[in-house]
PDB file of C-alpha atoms and ligand atoms in Angstrom:
ATOM      1  CA  MET A 388     181.275  84.617 205.630  1.00  0.00           C
ATOM      2  CA  LYS A 389     178.323  85.628 207.752  1.00  0.00           C
ATOM      3  CA  GLU A 390     175.588  83.005 208.269  1.00  0.00           C
ATOM      4  CA  ILE A 391     172.151  84.424 209.003  1.00  0.00           C
ATOM      5  CA  THR A 392     168.779  82.771 209.626  1.00  0.00           C
ATOM      6  CA  THR A 393     166.414  85.703 210.254  1.00  0.00           C
ATOM      7  CA  ILE A 394     165.041  88.349 207.902  1.00  0.00           C
ATOM      8  CA  LYS A 395     165.572  91.055 210.509  1.00  0.00           C
ATOM      9  CA  GLU A 396     169.266  90.280 210.812  1.00  0.00           C
ATOM     10  CA  VAL A 397     169.715  90.128 207.014  1.00  0.00           C
ATOM     11  CA  LYS A 398     168.244  93.615 206.683  1.00  0.00           C
ATOM     12  CA  GLN A 399     170.428  94.957 209.487  1.00  0.00           C
ATOM     13  CA  TRP A 400     173.554  93.382 208.029  1.00  0.00           C
ATOM     14  CA  LEU A 401     172.847  94.769 204.548  1.00  0.00           C
ATOM     15  CA  LYS A 402     171.919  98.278 205.705  1.00  0.00           C
ATOM     16  CA  PRO A 403     175.428  99.860 205.560  1.00  0.00           C
ATOM     17  CA  TYR A 404     176.025  98.433 202.060  1.00  0.00           C
ATOM     18  CA  LEU A 405     172.660  99.675 200.787  1.00  0.00           C
ATOM     19  CA  LYS A 406     173.287 103.076 202.359  1.00  0.00           C
ATOM     20  CA  LYS A 407     176.524 103.398 200.406  1.00  0.00           C
ATOM     21  CA  ASN A 408     174.718 102.289 197.224  1.00  0.00           C
ATOM     22  CA  LEU A 409     177.054  99.340 196.826  1.00  0.00           C
ATOM     23  CA  ARG A 410     176.218  96.565 194.358  1.00  0.00           C
ATOM     24  CA  ILE A 411     174.644  93.512 195.977  1.00  0.00           C
ATOM     25  CA  GLY A 412     174.767  90.247 194.018  1.00  0.00           C
ATOM     26  CA  PHE A 413     172.296  87.524 194.930  1.00  0.00           C
ATOM     27  CA  VAL A 414     172.283  83.792 194.179  1.00  0.00           C
ATOM     28  CA  PRO A 415     169.078  82.043 195.302  1.00  0.00           C
ATOM     29  CA  THR A 416     169.467  78.276 195.827  1.00  0.00           C
ATOM     30  CA  MET A 417     167.880  75.310 197.523  1.00  0.00           C
ATOM     31  CA  GLY A 418     171.264  74.063 198.717  1.00  0.00           C
ATOM     32  CA  ALA A 419     173.054  70.771 197.919  1.00  0.00           C
ATOM     33  CA  LEU A 420     175.415  73.100 196.132  1.00  0.00           C
ATOM     34  CA  HIS A 421     177.528  72.000 193.186  1.00  0.00           C
ATOM     35  CA  GLU A 422     179.871  73.647 190.706  1.00  0.00           C
ATOM     36  CA  GLY A 423     176.875  75.045 188.780  1.00  0.00           C
ATOM     37  CA  HIS A 424     175.832  77.120 191.810  1.00  0.00           C
ATOM     38  CA  LEU A 425     179.413  78.063 192.675  1.00  0.00           C
ATOM     39  CA  ARG A 426     179.979  79.506 189.182  1.00  0.00           C
ATOM     40  CA  LEU A 427     177.006  81.805 189.803  1.00  0.00           C
ATOM     41  CA  VAL A 428     178.524  82.821 193.140  1.00  0.00           C
ATOM     42  CA  ARG A 429     181.922  83.512 191.544  1.00  0.00           C
ATOM     43  CA  GLN A 430     180.343  85.549 188.744  1.00  0.00           C
ATOM     44  CA  SER A 431     178.462  87.515 191.384  1.00  0.00           C
ATOM     45  CA  THR A 432     181.592  88.192 193.459  1.00  0.00           C
ATOM     46  CA  ALA A 433     183.347  89.436 190.297  1.00  0.00           C
ATOM     47  CA  GLU A 434     180.497  91.803 189.389  1.00  0.00           C
ATOM     48  CA  ASN A 435     179.310  93.100 192.786  1.00  0.00           C
ATOM     49  CA  ASN A 436     180.643  94.527 196.053  1.00  0.00           C
ATOM     50  CA  ILE A 437     178.774  92.018 198.191  1.00  0.00           C
ATOM     51  CA  THR A 438     177.444  88.553 197.381  1.00  0.00           C
ATOM     52  CA  VAL A 439     174.536  86.943 199.228  1.00  0.00           C
ATOM     53  CA  CYS A 440     173.460  83.341 198.673  1.00  0.00           C
ATOM     54  CA  SER A 441     170.215  81.951 200.064  1.00  0.00           C
ATOM     55  CA  VAL A 442     169.808  78.284 200.918  1.00  0.00           C
ATOM     56  CA  PHE A 443     166.156  77.395 201.422  1.00  0.00           C
ATOM     57  CA  VAL A 444     164.361  74.255 200.272  1.00  0.00           C
ATOM     58  CA  ASN A 445     161.090  75.926 199.358  1.00  0.00           C
ATOM     59  CA  PRO A 446     158.296  73.406 200.062  1.00  0.00           C
ATOM     60  CA  ILE A 447     155.619  75.299 198.134  1.00  0.00           C
ATOM     61  CA  GLN A 448     157.338  74.789 194.782  1.00  0.00           C
ATOM     62  CA  PHE A 449     157.272  70.994 195.127  1.00  0.00           C
ATOM     63  CA  ASN A 450     154.123  69.378 193.799  1.00  0.00           C
ATOM     64  CA  ASN A 451     155.321  65.975 194.969  1.00  0.00           C
ATOM     65  CA  GLN A 452     155.915  65.246 198.665  1.00  0.00           C
ATOM     66  CA  GLU A 453     158.363  62.433 197.912  1.00  0.00           C
ATOM     67  CA  ASP A 454     160.479  64.726 195.735  1.00  0.00           C
ATOM     68  CA  LEU A 455     160.550  67.250 198.606  1.00  0.00           C
ATOM     69  CA  SER A 456     161.508  64.703 201.259  1.00  0.00           C
ATOM     70  CA  LYS A 457     164.224  63.199 199.033  1.00  0.00           C
ATOM     71  CA  TYR A 458     165.709  66.590 198.101  1.00  0.00           C
ATOM     72  CA  PRO A 459     169.372  66.440 199.226  1.00  0.00           C
ATOM     73  CA  ARG A 460     170.281  68.717 202.157  1.00  0.00           C
ATOM     74  CA  ASN A 461     173.765  69.417 203.496  1.00  0.00           C
ATOM     75  CA  LEU A 462     173.937  72.858 205.082  1.00  0.00           C
ATOM     76  CA  SER A 463     177.419  72.623 206.655  1.00  0.00           C
ATOM     77  CA  GLN A 464     178.960  71.469 203.357  1.00  0.00           C
ATOM     78  CA  ASP A 465     177.063  74.255 201.537  1.00  0.00           C
ATOM     79  CA  ALA A 466     178.461  76.823 203.986  1.00  0.00           C
ATOM     80  CA  ASN A 467     182.032  75.551 203.407  1.00  0.00           C
ATOM     81  CA  LEU A 468     181.666  75.696 199.634  1.00  0.00           C
ATOM     82  CA  LEU A 469     180.197  79.198 199.749  1.00  0.00           C
ATOM     83  CA  ARG A 470     182.948  80.436 202.053  1.00  0.00           C
ATOM     84  CA  LYS A 471     185.611  79.112 199.648  1.00  0.00           C
ATOM     85  CA  SER A 472     183.842  80.726 196.673  1.00  0.00           C
ATOM     86  CA  GLY A 473     183.979  84.212 198.200  1.00  0.00           C
ATOM     87  CA  CYS A 474     180.330  84.529 199.242  1.00  0.00           C
ATOM     88  CA  ASP A 475     179.887  87.222 201.917  1.00  0.00           C
ATOM     89  CA  MET A 476     176.634  86.140 203.469  1.00  0.00           C
ATOM     90  CA  MET A 477     174.595  82.928 203.499  1.00  0.00           C
ATOM     91  CA  PHE A 478     170.916  83.376 204.312  1.00  0.00           C
ATOM     92  CA  CYS A 479     169.468  80.053 205.447  1.00  0.00           C
ATOM     93  CA  PRO A 480     166.029  80.696 206.965  1.00  0.00           C
ATOM     94  CA  GLY A 481     163.792  78.059 208.488  1.00  0.00           C
ATOM     95  CA  LEU A 482     160.253  77.403 207.311  1.00  0.00           C
ATOM     96  CA  GLU A 483     158.690  79.546 210.050  1.00  0.00           C
ATOM     97  CA  GLU A 484     160.856  82.512 209.088  1.00  0.00           C
ATOM     98  CA  MET A 485     159.750  82.423 205.442  1.00  0.00           C
ATOM     99  CA  TYR A 486     156.127  81.369 205.985  1.00  0.00           C
ATOM    100  CA  PRO A 487     155.177  82.452 209.536  1.00  0.00           C
ATOM    101  CA  GLY A 488     152.309  80.368 210.894  1.00  0.00           C
ATOM    102  CA  GLY A 489     152.307  78.463 207.594  1.00  0.00           C
ATOM    103  CA  ARG A 490     150.890  81.543 205.830  1.00  0.00           C
ATOM    104  CA  ILE A 491     151.816  82.000 202.195  1.00  0.00           C
ATOM    105  CA  ASP A 492     151.354  85.566 201.048  1.00  0.00           C
ATOM    106  CA  ASN A 493     150.502  85.084 197.439  1.00  0.00           C
ATOM    107  CA  VAL A 494     151.230  87.531 194.633  1.00  0.00           C
ATOM    108  CA  GLU A 495     148.695  86.821 191.901  1.00  0.00           C
ATOM    109  CA  LEU A 496     150.508  87.247 188.598  1.00  0.00           C
ATOM    110  CA  GLU A 497     149.262  86.232 185.175  1.00  0.00           C
ATOM    111  CA  PHE A 498     151.863  84.762 182.856  1.00  0.00           C
ATOM    112  CA  GLY A 499     149.542  83.453 180.129  1.00  0.00           C
ATOM    113  CA  LEU A 500     150.729  80.030 178.994  1.00  0.00           C
ATOM    114  CA  LEU A 501     154.353  80.594 180.053  1.00  0.00           C
ATOM    115  CA  ASP A 502     153.939  78.990 183.488  1.00  0.00           C
ATOM    116  CA  LYS A 503     151.381  76.400 182.382  1.00  0.00           C
ATOM    117  CA  ILE A 504     153.293  74.485 179.722  1.00  0.00           C
ATOM    118  CA  MET A 505     156.164  71.990 180.182  1.00  0.00           C
ATOM    119  CA  GLU A 506     157.297  72.312 183.857  1.00  0.00           C
ATOM    120  CA  GLY A 507     154.048  74.139 184.655  1.00  0.00           C
ATOM    121  CA  LYS A 508     151.962  71.348 183.137  1.00  0.00           C
ATOM    122  CA  PHE A 509     153.769  68.457 184.799  1.00  0.00           C
ATOM    123  CA  ARG A 510     154.469  70.228 188.116  1.00  0.00           C
ATOM    124  CA  PRO A 511     151.250  72.134 188.820  1.00  0.00           C
ATOM    125  CA  GLY A 512     151.807  75.027 191.232  1.00  0.00           C
ATOM    126  CA  HIS A 513     155.589  74.852 190.828  1.00  0.00           C
ATOM    127  CA  PHE A 514     156.086  78.309 189.332  1.00  0.00           C
ATOM    128  CA  ARG A 515     153.603  79.889 191.751  1.00  0.00           C
ATOM    129  CA  GLY A 516     155.863  78.616 194.555  1.00  0.00           C
ATOM    130  CA  VAL A 517     159.016  79.836 192.791  1.00  0.00           C
ATOM    131  CA  VAL A 518     157.556  83.313 192.156  1.00  0.00           C
ATOM    132  CA  ILE A 519     156.378  83.687 195.767  1.00  0.00           C
ATOM    133  CA  VAL A 520     159.729  82.720 197.276  1.00  0.00           C
ATOM    134  CA  VAL A 521     161.943  84.598 194.802  1.00  0.00           C
ATOM    135  CA  ASN A 522     159.850  87.759 195.134  1.00  0.00           C
ATOM    136  CA  LYS A 523     160.061  87.473 198.928  1.00  0.00           C
ATOM    137  CA  LEU A 524     163.838  86.924 198.787  1.00  0.00           C
ATOM    138  CA  PHE A 525     164.248  89.928 196.460  1.00  0.00           C
ATOM    139  CA  ASN A 526     162.291  92.039 198.973  1.00  0.00           C
ATOM    140  CA  ILE A 527     164.486  90.883 201.851  1.00  0.00           C
ATOM    141  CA  ILE A 528     167.833  91.274 200.075  1.00  0.00           C
ATOM    142  CA  SER A 529     167.221  94.143 197.596  1.00  0.00           C
ATOM    143  CA  PRO A 530     169.829  92.820 195.158  1.00  0.00           C
ATOM    144  CA  THR A 531     171.295  94.858 192.322  1.00  0.00           C
ATOM    145  CA  ASN A 532     171.934  91.684 190.302  1.00  0.00           C
ATOM    146  CA  ALA A 533     170.395  88.216 190.732  1.00  0.00           C
ATOM    147  CA  TYR A 534     171.961  85.167 189.099  1.00  0.00           C
ATOM    148  CA  PHE A 535     170.006  82.257 187.581  1.00  0.00           C
ATOM    149  CA  GLY A 536     171.247  79.252 185.600  1.00  0.00           C
ATOM    150  CA  LYS A 537     169.918  78.523 182.122  1.00  0.00           C
ATOM    151  CA  LYS A 538     169.422  74.869 183.060  1.00  0.00           C
ATOM    152  CA  ASP A 539     166.102  75.978 184.563  1.00  0.00           C
ATOM    153  CA  TYR A 540     165.333  77.948 181.419  1.00  0.00           C
ATOM    154  CA  GLN A 541     161.573  78.190 181.902  1.00  0.00           C
ATOM    155  CA  GLN A 542     162.127  79.377 185.497  1.00  0.00           C
ATOM    156  CA  LEU A 543     164.445  82.083 184.138  1.00  0.00           C
ATOM    157  CA  MET A 544     161.751  83.264 181.697  1.00  0.00           C
ATOM    158  CA  VAL A 545     159.119  83.272 184.469  1.00  0.00           C
ATOM    159  CA  ILE A 546     161.413  85.314 186.745  1.00  0.00           C
ATOM    160  CA  ASN A 547     162.035  87.784 183.898  1.00  0.00           C
ATOM    161  CA  ARG A 548     158.271  88.170 183.475  1.00  0.00           C
ATOM    162  CA  MET A 549     157.814  88.599 187.247  1.00  0.00           C
ATOM    163  CA  LYS A 550     160.427  91.356 187.225  1.00  0.00           C
ATOM    164  CA  GLU A 551     158.607  93.063 184.361  1.00  0.00           C
ATOM    165  CA  ALA A 552     155.143  92.638 185.919  1.00  0.00           C
ATOM    166  CA  LEU A 553     156.189  93.999 189.318  1.00  0.00           C
ATOM    167  CA  GLY A 554     158.541  96.646 187.921  1.00  0.00           C
ATOM    168  CA  LEU A 555     161.453  95.352 189.993  1.00  0.00           C
ATOM    169  CA  ALA A 556     164.790  97.150 189.745  1.00  0.00           C
ATOM    170  CA  VAL A 557     166.927  93.999 190.032  1.00  0.00           C
ATOM    171  CA  ASN A 558     168.914  92.873 186.972  1.00  0.00           C
ATOM    172  CA  ILE A 559     168.290  89.229 186.159  1.00  0.00           C
ATOM    173  CA  ILE A 560     171.562  87.676 184.971  1.00  0.00           C
ATOM    174  CA  ALA A 561     171.240  84.468 182.944  1.00  0.00           C
ATOM    175  CA  CYS A 562     174.238  82.123 183.278  1.00  0.00           C
ATOM    176  CA  GLU A 563     175.223  79.192 181.070  1.00  0.00           C
ATOM    177  CA  THR A 564     174.465  75.635 182.186  1.00  0.00           C
ATOM    178  CA  VAL A 565     177.456  73.975 183.821  1.00  0.00           C
ATOM    179  CA  ARG A 566     178.020  70.373 182.726  1.00  0.00           C
ATOM    180  CA  GLU A 567     179.877  67.350 184.058  1.00  0.00           C
ATOM    181  CA  ASN A 568     182.758  66.059 181.877  1.00  0.00           C
ATOM    182  CA  ASP A 569     180.404  63.682 180.047  1.00  0.00           C
ATOM    183  CA  GLY A 570     177.896  66.470 179.311  1.00  0.00           C
ATOM    184  CA  LEU A 571     175.282  65.789 182.012  1.00  0.00           C
ATOM    185  CA  ALA A 572     173.887  69.116 183.261  1.00  0.00           C
ATOM    186  CA  MET A 573     174.893  69.657 186.892  1.00  0.00           C
ATOM    187  CA  SER A 574     171.947  69.295 189.246  1.00  0.00           C
ATOM    188  CA  SER A 575     171.442  68.542 192.925  1.00  0.00           C
ATOM    189  CA  ARG A 576     169.177  65.701 191.779  1.00  0.00           C
ATOM    190  CA  ASN A 577     172.137  63.924 190.080  1.00  0.00           C
ATOM    191  CA  LEU A 578     173.159  62.812 193.592  1.00  0.00           C
ATOM    192  CA  ARG A 579     170.106  60.557 193.629  1.00  0.00           C
ATOM    193  CA  LEU A 580     171.116  58.585 190.523  1.00  0.00           C
ATOM    194  CA  THR A 581     172.437  55.041 191.034  1.00  0.00           C
ATOM    195  CA  ILE A 582     175.937  54.304 189.695  1.00  0.00           C
ATOM    196  CA  GLY A 583     174.407  52.560 186.687  1.00  0.00           C
ATOM    197  CA  GLU A 584     171.989  55.418 185.992  1.00  0.00           C
ATOM    198  CA  ARG A 585     174.768  57.993 186.339  1.00  0.00           C
ATOM    199  CA  GLN A 586     176.758  56.133 183.643  1.00  0.00           C
ATOM    200  CA  VAL A 587     173.968  56.484 181.079  1.00  0.00           C
ATOM    201  CA  ALA A 588     172.556  59.887 182.136  1.00  0.00           C
ATOM    202  CA  ARG A 589     174.595  61.755 179.478  1.00  0.00           C
ATOM    203  CA  LYS A 590     172.149  60.391 176.878  1.00  0.00           C
ATOM    204  CA  ILE A 591     169.795  63.354 177.472  1.00  0.00           C
ATOM    205  CA  PHE A 592     172.535  65.867 176.663  1.00  0.00           C
ATOM    206  CA  GLU A 593     173.748  63.795 173.683  1.00  0.00           C
ATOM    207  CA  VAL A 594     170.288  63.712 172.117  1.00  0.00           C
ATOM    208  CA  LEU A 595     169.735  67.433 172.710  1.00  0.00           C
ATOM    209  CA  TYR A 596     173.037  68.209 170.993  1.00  0.00           C
ATOM    210  CA  LYS A 597     172.203  65.871 168.112  1.00  0.00           C
ATOM    211  CA  VAL A 598     168.918  67.778 167.708  1.00  0.00           C
ATOM    212  CA  ARG A 599     170.921  70.999 167.494  1.00  0.00           C
ATOM    213  CA  GLU A 600     173.225  69.404 164.893  1.00  0.00           C
ATOM    214  CA  LYS A 601     170.309  68.151 162.793  1.00  0.00           C
ATOM    215  CA  GLY A 602     168.783  71.638 163.083  1.00  0.00           C
ATOM    216  CA  THR A 603     166.411  72.937 160.449  1.00  0.00           C
ATOM    217  CA  LYS A 604     167.297  70.200 157.954  1.00  0.00           C
ATOM    218  CA  THR A 605     164.676  68.030 159.678  1.00  0.00           C
ATOM    219  CA  PRO A 606     161.007  69.011 160.241  1.00  0.00           C
ATOM    220  CA  VAL A 607     160.283  69.993 163.852  1.00  0.00           C
ATOM    221  CA  TRP A 608     157.766  67.170 164.515  1.00  0.00           C
ATOM    222  CA  GLU A 609     160.156  64.564 163.100  1.00  0.00           C
ATOM    223  CA  LEU A 610     163.047  65.863 165.207  1.00  0.00           C
ATOM    224  CA  ARG A 611     160.894  65.725 168.354  1.00  0.00           C
ATOM    225  CA  GLU A 612     159.741  62.178 167.655  1.00  0.00           C
ATOM    226  CA  TRP A 613     163.273  61.075 166.841  1.00  0.00           C
ATOM    227  CA  ALA A 614     164.612  62.569 170.089  1.00  0.00           C
ATOM    228  CA  ILE A 615     161.955  60.951 172.292  1.00  0.00           C
ATOM    229  CA  LYS A 616     162.489  57.563 170.637  1.00  0.00           C
ATOM    230  CA  LYS A 617     166.274  57.853 170.881  1.00  0.00           C
ATOM    231  CA  ILE A 618     166.216  58.697 174.614  1.00  0.00           C
ATOM    232  CA  GLN A 619     163.734  55.925 175.374  1.00  0.00           C
ATOM    233  CA  GLU A 620     165.775  53.262 173.498  1.00  0.00           C
ATOM    234  CA  ASP A 621     167.068  52.483 176.982  1.00  0.00           C
ATOM    235  CA  SER A 622     164.028  51.454 179.056  1.00  0.00           C
ATOM    236  CA  ARG A 623     165.391  53.184 182.168  1.00  0.00           C
ATOM    237  CA  PHE A 624     164.497  56.527 180.579  1.00  0.00           C
ATOM    238  CA  ARG A 625     160.967  57.927 180.344  1.00  0.00           C
ATOM    239  CA  VAL A 626     160.515  61.232 178.535  1.00  0.00           C
ATOM    240  CA  GLU A 627     157.911  63.450 180.240  1.00  0.00           C
ATOM    241  CA  TYR A 628     158.173  66.151 177.570  1.00  0.00           C
ATOM    242  CA  PHE A 629     160.497  67.067 174.742  1.00  0.00           C
ATOM    243  CA  GLU A 630     159.647  70.410 173.157  1.00  0.00           C
ATOM    244  CA  ILE A 631     161.144  72.652 170.536  1.00  0.00           C
ATOM    245  CA  ALA A 632     160.040  76.170 171.365  1.00  0.00           C
ATOM    246  CA  ASP A 633     160.553  79.853 170.755  1.00  0.00           C
ATOM    247  CA  ARG A 634     163.391  80.992 173.005  1.00  0.00           C
ATOM    248  CA  GLU A 635     161.533  84.058 174.298  1.00  0.00           C
ATOM    249  CA  THR A 636     157.901  82.971 174.646  1.00  0.00           C
ATOM    250  CA  LEU A 637     158.590  79.232 175.048  1.00  0.00           C
ATOM    251  CA  MET A 638     155.603  78.525 172.802  1.00  0.00           C
ATOM    252  CA  PRO A 639     156.156  75.240 170.911  1.00  0.00           C
ATOM    253  CA  ILE A 640     157.282  75.675 167.317  1.00  0.00           C
ATOM    254  CA  GLU A 641     155.369  73.650 164.695  1.00  0.00           C
ATOM    255  CA  SER A 642     157.623  74.397 161.731  1.00  0.00           C
ATOM    256  CA  TRP A 643     160.941  76.199 161.280  1.00  0.00           C
ATOM    257  CA  GLY A 644     159.515  79.065 159.188  1.00  0.00           C
ATOM    258  CA  GLN A 645     161.167  82.365 160.055  1.00  0.00           C
ATOM    259  CA  LYS A 646     162.146  81.280 163.570  1.00  0.00           C
ATOM    260  CA  THR A 647     165.809  81.874 164.222  1.00  0.00           C
ATOM    261  CA  GLN A 648     165.729  81.766 168.038  1.00  0.00           C
ATOM    262  CA  ALA A 649     164.629  78.330 169.192  1.00  0.00           C
ATOM    263  CA  ILE A 650     165.384  76.073 172.106  1.00  0.00           C
ATOM    264  CA  ALA A 651     164.934  72.345 172.720  1.00  0.00           C
ATOM    265  CA  LEU A 652     163.852  71.485 176.269  1.00  0.00           C
ATOM    266  CA  ALA A 653     163.369  68.109 177.913  1.00  0.00           C
ATOM    267  CA  ALA A 654     162.225  66.588 181.185  1.00  0.00           C
ATOM    268  CA  VAL A 655     163.176  62.956 181.513  1.00  0.00           C
ATOM    269  CA  TYR A 656     162.810  60.395 184.279  1.00  0.00           C
ATOM    270  CA  LEU A 657     165.859  58.206 184.727  1.00  0.00           C
ATOM    271  CA  GLY A 658     164.662  55.560 187.154  1.00  0.00           C
ATOM    272  CA  ASP A 659     162.742  57.661 189.657  1.00  0.00           C
ATOM    273  CA  VAL A 660     164.902  60.778 189.270  1.00  0.00           C
ATOM    274  CA  ARG A 661     163.467  63.591 187.160  1.00  0.00           C
ATOM    275  CA  LEU A 662     166.111  65.466 185.155  1.00  0.00           C
ATOM    276  CA  ILE A 663     165.668  68.551 182.989  1.00  0.00           C
ATOM    277  CA  ASP A 664     167.985  70.003 180.365  1.00  0.00           C
ATOM    278  CA  ASN A 665     167.893  72.203 177.262  1.00  0.00           C
ATOM    279  CA  VAL A 666     170.016  73.498 174.404  1.00  0.00           C
ATOM    280  CA  GLU A 667     169.586  76.656 172.399  1.00  0.00           C
ATOM    281  CA  LEU A 668     169.105  76.015 168.678  1.00  0.00           C
ATOM    282  CA  PHE A 669     170.150  78.204 165.778  1.00  0.00           C
ATOM    283  CA  SER A 670     168.756  78.178 162.308  1.00  0.00           C
TER     284      SER A 670
HETATM  285  O1  LIG B1685     166.322  77.161 191.086  1.00  0.00           O
HETATM  286  C1  LIG B1685     166.170  76.941 192.293  1.00  0.00           C
HETATM  287  O2  LIG B1685     167.021  76.341 192.958  1.00  0.00           O
HETATM  288  C2  LIG B1685     164.886  77.412 192.976  1.00  0.00           C
HETATM  289  O3  LIG B1685     163.796  77.292 192.128  1.00  0.00           O
HETATM  290  C3  LIG B1685     164.994  78.826 193.557  1.00  0.00           C
HETATM  291  C4  LIG B1685     165.191  79.853 192.444  1.00  0.00           C
HETATM  292  C5  LIG B1685     166.137  78.908 194.542  1.00  0.00           C
HETATM  293  C6  LIG B1685     163.695  79.190 194.282  1.00  0.00           C
HETATM  294  O4  LIG B1685     163.463  78.341 195.351  1.00  0.00           O
END
């Protein structure tokens, strides 16, 4: 596997593949790779001629300095895992390479409420940072297919809208959330949980699945209140939001009505670690 840190070298390395019109699969990450990322890499290697994975902790998508400084980083382990998963090139640029002179070339896109609710509300500026970096990475790599996990469901919807707004040719491939044996959604942030917190963290997944089971038999508001109360029975948990929303627009649903495509999404603090998860609901 080739390891590259500069944009110029990435473009040079990709040139022969692009010339031959080969399929380039791309997995953008912020490193601290786990099985969730590696599944995306393996799916990409199965569906493309070449797979590129970027590892870049993007500072402009963090609205909280402490969260940024505590974000786990382990580049040599990431490189080993990517090599074993069949990745062909790891792009791991420094800050200066991505934002020369600290300049952030902004693309002003309007997403309506999509990037202002839930994650957008509690992490102001987060999606602006994601859109800037992902658009820049797409420009550098020119992928045929780009792979995103459904764990960050709102991010996936924002990226889909960015693709539409900018008329990008890349196919956005949505991949299922990968879970630990007890159901906890895999996340780099799980590494920051204490042993005690890790033992109870499955509660978020359990409540989400219970919500799916209860489904349309229970009014939406009642289900939401029940879920928040259930998670917070243990005082180590603090629910930031728990929403039941339309799966496409992510607008909160007030009543079941004709809606057949819904999703329950949650952001929950466990101690000082913020975890997000979601499950798709069927009615
Ligand atoms: O999902 C992530 O890890 C990040 O938001 C991404 C897409 C790599 C952009 O920095």
